[in-house]
Coordinates of C-alpha atoms in Angstrom, one line a residue:
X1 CA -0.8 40.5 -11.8
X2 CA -0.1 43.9 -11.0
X3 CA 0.9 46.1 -14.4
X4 CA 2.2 43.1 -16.1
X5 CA 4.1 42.0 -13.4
X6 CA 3.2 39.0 -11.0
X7 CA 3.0 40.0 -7.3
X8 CA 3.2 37.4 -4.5
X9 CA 0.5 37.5 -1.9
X10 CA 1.0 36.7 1.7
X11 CA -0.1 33.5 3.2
X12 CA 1.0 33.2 6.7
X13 CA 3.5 35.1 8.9
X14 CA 4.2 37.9 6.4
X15 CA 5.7 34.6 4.0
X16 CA 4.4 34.3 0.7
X17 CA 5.1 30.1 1.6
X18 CA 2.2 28.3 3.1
X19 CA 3.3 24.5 4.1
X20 CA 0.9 21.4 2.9
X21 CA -0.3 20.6 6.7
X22 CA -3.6 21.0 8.1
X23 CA -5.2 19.6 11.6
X24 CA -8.9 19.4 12.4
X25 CA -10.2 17.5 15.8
X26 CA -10.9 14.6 13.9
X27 CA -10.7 13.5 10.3
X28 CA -14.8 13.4 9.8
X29 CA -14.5 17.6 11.0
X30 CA -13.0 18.3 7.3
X31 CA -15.8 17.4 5.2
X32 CA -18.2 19.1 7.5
X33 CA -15.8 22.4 7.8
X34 CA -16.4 22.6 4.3
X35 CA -19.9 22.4 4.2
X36 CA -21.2 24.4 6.9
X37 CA -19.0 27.2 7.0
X38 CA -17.9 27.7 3.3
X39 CA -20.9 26.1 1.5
X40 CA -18.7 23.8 -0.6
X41 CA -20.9 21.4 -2.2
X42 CA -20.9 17.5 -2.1
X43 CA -20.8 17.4 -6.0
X44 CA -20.8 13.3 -6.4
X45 CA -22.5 10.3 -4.9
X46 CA -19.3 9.5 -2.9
X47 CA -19.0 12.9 -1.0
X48 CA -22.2 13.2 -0.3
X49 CA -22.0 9.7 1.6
X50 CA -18.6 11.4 3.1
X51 CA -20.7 14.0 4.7
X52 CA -23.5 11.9 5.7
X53 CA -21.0 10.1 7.6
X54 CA -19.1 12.9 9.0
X55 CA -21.9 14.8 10.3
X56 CA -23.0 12.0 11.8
X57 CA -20.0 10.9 13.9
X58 CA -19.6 14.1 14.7
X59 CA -22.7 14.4 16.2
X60 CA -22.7 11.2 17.8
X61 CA -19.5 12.1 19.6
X62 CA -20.6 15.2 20.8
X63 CA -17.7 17.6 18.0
X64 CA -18.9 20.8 17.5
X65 CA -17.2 22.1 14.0
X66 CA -16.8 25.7 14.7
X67 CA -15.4 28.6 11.3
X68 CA -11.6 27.7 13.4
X69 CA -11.7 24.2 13.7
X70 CA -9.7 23.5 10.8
X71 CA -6.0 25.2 10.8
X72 CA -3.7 25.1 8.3
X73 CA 0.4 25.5 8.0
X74 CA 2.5 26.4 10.7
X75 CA -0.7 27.2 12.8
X76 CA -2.0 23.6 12.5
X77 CA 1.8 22.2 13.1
X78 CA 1.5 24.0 16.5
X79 CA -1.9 22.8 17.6
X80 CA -0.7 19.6 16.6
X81 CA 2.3 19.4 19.1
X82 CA 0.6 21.3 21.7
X83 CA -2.2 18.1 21.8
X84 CA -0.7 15.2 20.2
X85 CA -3.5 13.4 21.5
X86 CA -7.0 15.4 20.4
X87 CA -5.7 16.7 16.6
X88 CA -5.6 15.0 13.8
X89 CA -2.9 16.2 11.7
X90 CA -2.7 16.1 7.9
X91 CA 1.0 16.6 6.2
X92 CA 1.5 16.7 2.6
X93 CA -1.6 15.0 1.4
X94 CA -0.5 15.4 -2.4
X95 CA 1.9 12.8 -1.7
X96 CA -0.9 10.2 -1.5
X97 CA -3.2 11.4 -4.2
X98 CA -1.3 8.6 -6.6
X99 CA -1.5 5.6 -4.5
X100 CA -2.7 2.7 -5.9
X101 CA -5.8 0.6 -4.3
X102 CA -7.3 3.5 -3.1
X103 CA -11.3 2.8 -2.2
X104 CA -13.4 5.6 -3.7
X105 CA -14.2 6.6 -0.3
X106 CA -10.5 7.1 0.3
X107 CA -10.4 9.0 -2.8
X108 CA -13.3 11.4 -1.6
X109 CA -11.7 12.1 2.0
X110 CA -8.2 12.8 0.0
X111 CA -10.4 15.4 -2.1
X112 CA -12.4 17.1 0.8
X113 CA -8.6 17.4 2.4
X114 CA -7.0 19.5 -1.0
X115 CA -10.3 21.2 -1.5
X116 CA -9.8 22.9 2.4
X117 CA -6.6 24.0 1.3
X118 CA -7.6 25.3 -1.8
X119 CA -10.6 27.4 0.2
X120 CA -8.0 28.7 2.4
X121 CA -5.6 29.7 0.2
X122 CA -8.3 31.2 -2.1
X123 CA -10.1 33.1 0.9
X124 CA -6.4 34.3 2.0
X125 CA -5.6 35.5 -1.4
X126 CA -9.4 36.9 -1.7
X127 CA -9.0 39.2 1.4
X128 CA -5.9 41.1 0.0
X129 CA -7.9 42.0 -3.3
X130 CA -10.6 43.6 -4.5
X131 CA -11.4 41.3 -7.4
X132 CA -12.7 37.7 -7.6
X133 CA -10.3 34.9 -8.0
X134 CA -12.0 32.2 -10.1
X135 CA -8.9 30.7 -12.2
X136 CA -5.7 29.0 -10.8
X137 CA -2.9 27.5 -12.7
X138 CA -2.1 24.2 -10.7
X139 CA 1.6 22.8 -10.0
X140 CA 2.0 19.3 -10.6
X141 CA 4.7 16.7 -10.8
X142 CA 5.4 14.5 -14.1
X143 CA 4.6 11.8 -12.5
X144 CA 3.1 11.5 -8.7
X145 CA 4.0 9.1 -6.1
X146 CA 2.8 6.2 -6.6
X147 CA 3.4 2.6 -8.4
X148 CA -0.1 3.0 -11.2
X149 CA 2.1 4.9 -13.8
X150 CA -0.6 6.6 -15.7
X151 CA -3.9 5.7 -13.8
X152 CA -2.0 7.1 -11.1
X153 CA -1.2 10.5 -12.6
X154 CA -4.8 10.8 -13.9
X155 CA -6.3 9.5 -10.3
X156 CA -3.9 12.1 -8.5
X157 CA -5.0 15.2 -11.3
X158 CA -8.4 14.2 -11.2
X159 CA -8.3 14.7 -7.3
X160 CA -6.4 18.4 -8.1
X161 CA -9.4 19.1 -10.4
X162 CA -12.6 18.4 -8.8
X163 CA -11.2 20.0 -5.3
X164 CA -10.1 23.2 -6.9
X165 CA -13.5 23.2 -8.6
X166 CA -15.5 22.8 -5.5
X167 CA -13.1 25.1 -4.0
X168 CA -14.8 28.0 -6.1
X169 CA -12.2 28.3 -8.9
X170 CA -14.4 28.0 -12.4
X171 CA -11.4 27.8 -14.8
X172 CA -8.6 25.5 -13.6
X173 CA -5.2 24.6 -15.3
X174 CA -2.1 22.1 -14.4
X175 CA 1.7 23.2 -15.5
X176 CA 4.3 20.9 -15.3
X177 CA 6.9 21.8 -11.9
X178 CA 9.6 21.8 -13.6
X179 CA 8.4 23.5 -16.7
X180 CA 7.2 26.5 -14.3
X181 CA 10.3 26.3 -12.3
X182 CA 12.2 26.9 -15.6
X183 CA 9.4 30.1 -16.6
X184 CA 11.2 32.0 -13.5
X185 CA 14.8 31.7 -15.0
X186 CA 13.5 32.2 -18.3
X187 CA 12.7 35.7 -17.4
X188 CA 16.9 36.1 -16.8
X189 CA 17.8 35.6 -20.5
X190 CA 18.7 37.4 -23.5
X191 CA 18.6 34.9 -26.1
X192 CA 17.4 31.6 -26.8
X193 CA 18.8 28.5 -25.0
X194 CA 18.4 25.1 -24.1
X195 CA 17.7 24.5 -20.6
X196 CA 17.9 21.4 -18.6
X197 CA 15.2 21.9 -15.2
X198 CA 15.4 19.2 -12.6
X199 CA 12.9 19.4 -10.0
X200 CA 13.4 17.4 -6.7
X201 CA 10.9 16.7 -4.3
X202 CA 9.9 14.7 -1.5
X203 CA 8.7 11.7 -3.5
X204 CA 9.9 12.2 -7.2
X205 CA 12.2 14.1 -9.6
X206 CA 11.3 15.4 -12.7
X207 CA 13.3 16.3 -15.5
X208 CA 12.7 18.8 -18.5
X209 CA 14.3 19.9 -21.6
X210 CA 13.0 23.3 -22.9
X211 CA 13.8 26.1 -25.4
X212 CA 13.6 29.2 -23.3
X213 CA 14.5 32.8 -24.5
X214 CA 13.2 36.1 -25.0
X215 CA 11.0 35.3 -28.4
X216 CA 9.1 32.6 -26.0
X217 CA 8.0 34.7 -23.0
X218 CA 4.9 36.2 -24.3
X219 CA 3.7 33.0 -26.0
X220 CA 1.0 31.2 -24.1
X221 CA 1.3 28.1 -26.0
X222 CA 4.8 27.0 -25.1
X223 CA 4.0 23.5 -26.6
X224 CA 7.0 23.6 -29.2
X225 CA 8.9 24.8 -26.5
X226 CA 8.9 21.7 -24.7
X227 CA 11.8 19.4 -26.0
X228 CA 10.6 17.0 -23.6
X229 CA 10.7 15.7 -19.7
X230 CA 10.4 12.9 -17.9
X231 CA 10.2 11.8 -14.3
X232 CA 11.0 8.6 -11.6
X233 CA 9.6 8.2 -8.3
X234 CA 12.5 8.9 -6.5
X235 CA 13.0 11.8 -4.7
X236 CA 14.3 13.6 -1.3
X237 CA 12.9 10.8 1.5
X238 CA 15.1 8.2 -0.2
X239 CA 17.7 10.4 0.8
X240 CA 16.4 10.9 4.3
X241 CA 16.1 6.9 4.6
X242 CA 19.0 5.7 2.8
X243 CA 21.2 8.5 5.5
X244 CA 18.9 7.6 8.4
X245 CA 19.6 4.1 7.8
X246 CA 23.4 4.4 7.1
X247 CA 24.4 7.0 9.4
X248 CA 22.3 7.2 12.3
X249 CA 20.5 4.2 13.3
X250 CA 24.2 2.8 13.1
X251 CA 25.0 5.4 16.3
X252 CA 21.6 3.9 17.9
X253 CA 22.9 0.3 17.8
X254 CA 21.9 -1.4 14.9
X255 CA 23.7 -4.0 13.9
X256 CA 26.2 -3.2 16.8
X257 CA 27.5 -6.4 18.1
X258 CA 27.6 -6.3 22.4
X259 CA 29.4 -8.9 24.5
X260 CA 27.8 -11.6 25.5
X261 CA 24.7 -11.1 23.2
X262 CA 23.9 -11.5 19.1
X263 CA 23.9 -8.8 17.5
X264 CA 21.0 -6.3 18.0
X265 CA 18.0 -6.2 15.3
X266 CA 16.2 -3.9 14.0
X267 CA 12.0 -3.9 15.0
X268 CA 10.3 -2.5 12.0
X269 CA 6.6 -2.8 13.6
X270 CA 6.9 -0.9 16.4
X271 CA 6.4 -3.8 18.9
X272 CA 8.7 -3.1 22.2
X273 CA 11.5 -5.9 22.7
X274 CA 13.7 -6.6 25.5
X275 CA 17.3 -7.5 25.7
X276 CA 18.6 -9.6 28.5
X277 CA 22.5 -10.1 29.4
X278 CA 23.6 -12.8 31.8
X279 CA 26.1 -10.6 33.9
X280 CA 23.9 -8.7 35.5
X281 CA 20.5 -10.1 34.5
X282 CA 19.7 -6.6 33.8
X283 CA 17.1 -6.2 31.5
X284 CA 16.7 -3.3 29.0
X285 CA 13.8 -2.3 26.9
X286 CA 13.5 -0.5 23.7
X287 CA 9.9 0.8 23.0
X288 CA 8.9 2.0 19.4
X289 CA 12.3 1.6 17.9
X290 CA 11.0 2.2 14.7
X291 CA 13.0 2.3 11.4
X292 CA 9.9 3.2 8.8

């Protein structure tokens, strides 16, 4: 905040935007990023073991974790396609922070991967200030991907929390999407109204219904504000597969009927399958035809 008003800080190329991808040189190099170059403590039994293990392998395979080896955004997107092969690449890890059946060292690794991104965004921020940034108000969905319902959403906010924490921020709040998507409009009107926010993602849509005006701006309890929302894990990739699936695998042969053959299937696992016709005994293979 700058005289009352909020002022965006950059995070990458002169954008105030900084895309949910990281790459390190291998998953293990994340935790120990953390630790040895920003001091970011191992707070429960099941990190600690994380670190063990990751400065372990990483010895053992001869990884040296240097203050660079973990990128972020468009940077990490880059080193990413430049060797496929030697980075492993992170991309919206919030999606996953609601899966069900996650083991508790699953849990910790999903942690250690938010935390990084927290430390980077709160060193970024840091460097274009000359105060101390201890307290972040947190984005998050009405309900997160996933099929637990509420164990989910707690599981996922639970993850938010402790990484921020260990990320150096001592006082940490969450804020529905939508509800802060509706704060920015909010700021347009003259009077009171009624507003309907729907927030679309990748993985879900959340809905809310607010009272938003001028005599609610300066309250910071906005409590009674909040008519109500509600959310469904449907969001943006259903799109993607429902047109992928409609409109363009169509144009790649599925379900396209040749002469002389049965119709062509669809391989879902990846494994390569060949096609023979008896005209020409040619025979034609499709490798990693996959659909999702």
């Amino acid at each position: 905040m700058r005289d009352g008003h909020p002022q965006l800080l950059t995070m990458e190329n002169n954008s105030a935007l900084l895309p949910s991808m990281l790459c390190a040189p291998t998953r293990e190099a994340v935790s120990e990023w953390l630790y040895r170059h920003h001091d970011v403590p191992a707070t429960d039994e099941e990190t600690q073991a994380l670190l063990r293990r990751a400065i372990r392998y990483n010895r053992e395979e001869d990884i040296e974790v240097g203050a660079q080896s973990v990128q972020f955004g468009l940077a990490s997107l880059a080193h990413y396609i430049d060797d496929p092969q030697e980075v492993w690449f992170v991309k919206s890890p919030k999606s996953f922070l609601g899966a069900s059946g996650l083991k508790p060292q699953q849990v910790a690794l999903f942690e250690d991967l938010v935390c990084a991104m927290m430390v980077h965004i709160r060193h970024t921020a840091h460097s274009q200030l000359p105060e101390a940034i201890t307290q972040a108000v947190i984005g998050r969905p009405i309900n997160f991907q996933g099929l637990g319902g509420d164990d989910a959403n707690r599981q996922a906010q639970g993850i938010l929390e402790r990484a921020a924490k260990r990320a150096g921020f001592q006082e940490v709040v969450f804020q529905y999407e939508p509800v802060a998507a509706g704060l920015d409009y909010e700021a347009t009107l003259r009077e009171e109204k009624r507003v309907l926010v729907v927030d679309i993602g990748g993985g879900t849509t959340d809905c809310s219904m607010l009272l938003m005006g001028p005599q609610w701006r300066q309250r910071a309890d906005r409590e009674n504000s909040l008519l109500g929302h509600s959310g469904c894990r449907v969001g943006g990739n259903d799109l993607d597969i429902a047109l992928a699936f409609k409109n363009l695998m169509p144009l790649l042969g599925m379900a396209a009927k040749p002469k002389k053959a049965s119709p062509y299937r669809c391989c879902r696992g990846g494994t390569p399958w060949r096609l023979t016709t008896s005209r020409r005994k040619a025979i034609f293979t499709v490798a990693r035809m996959v659909v999702c």
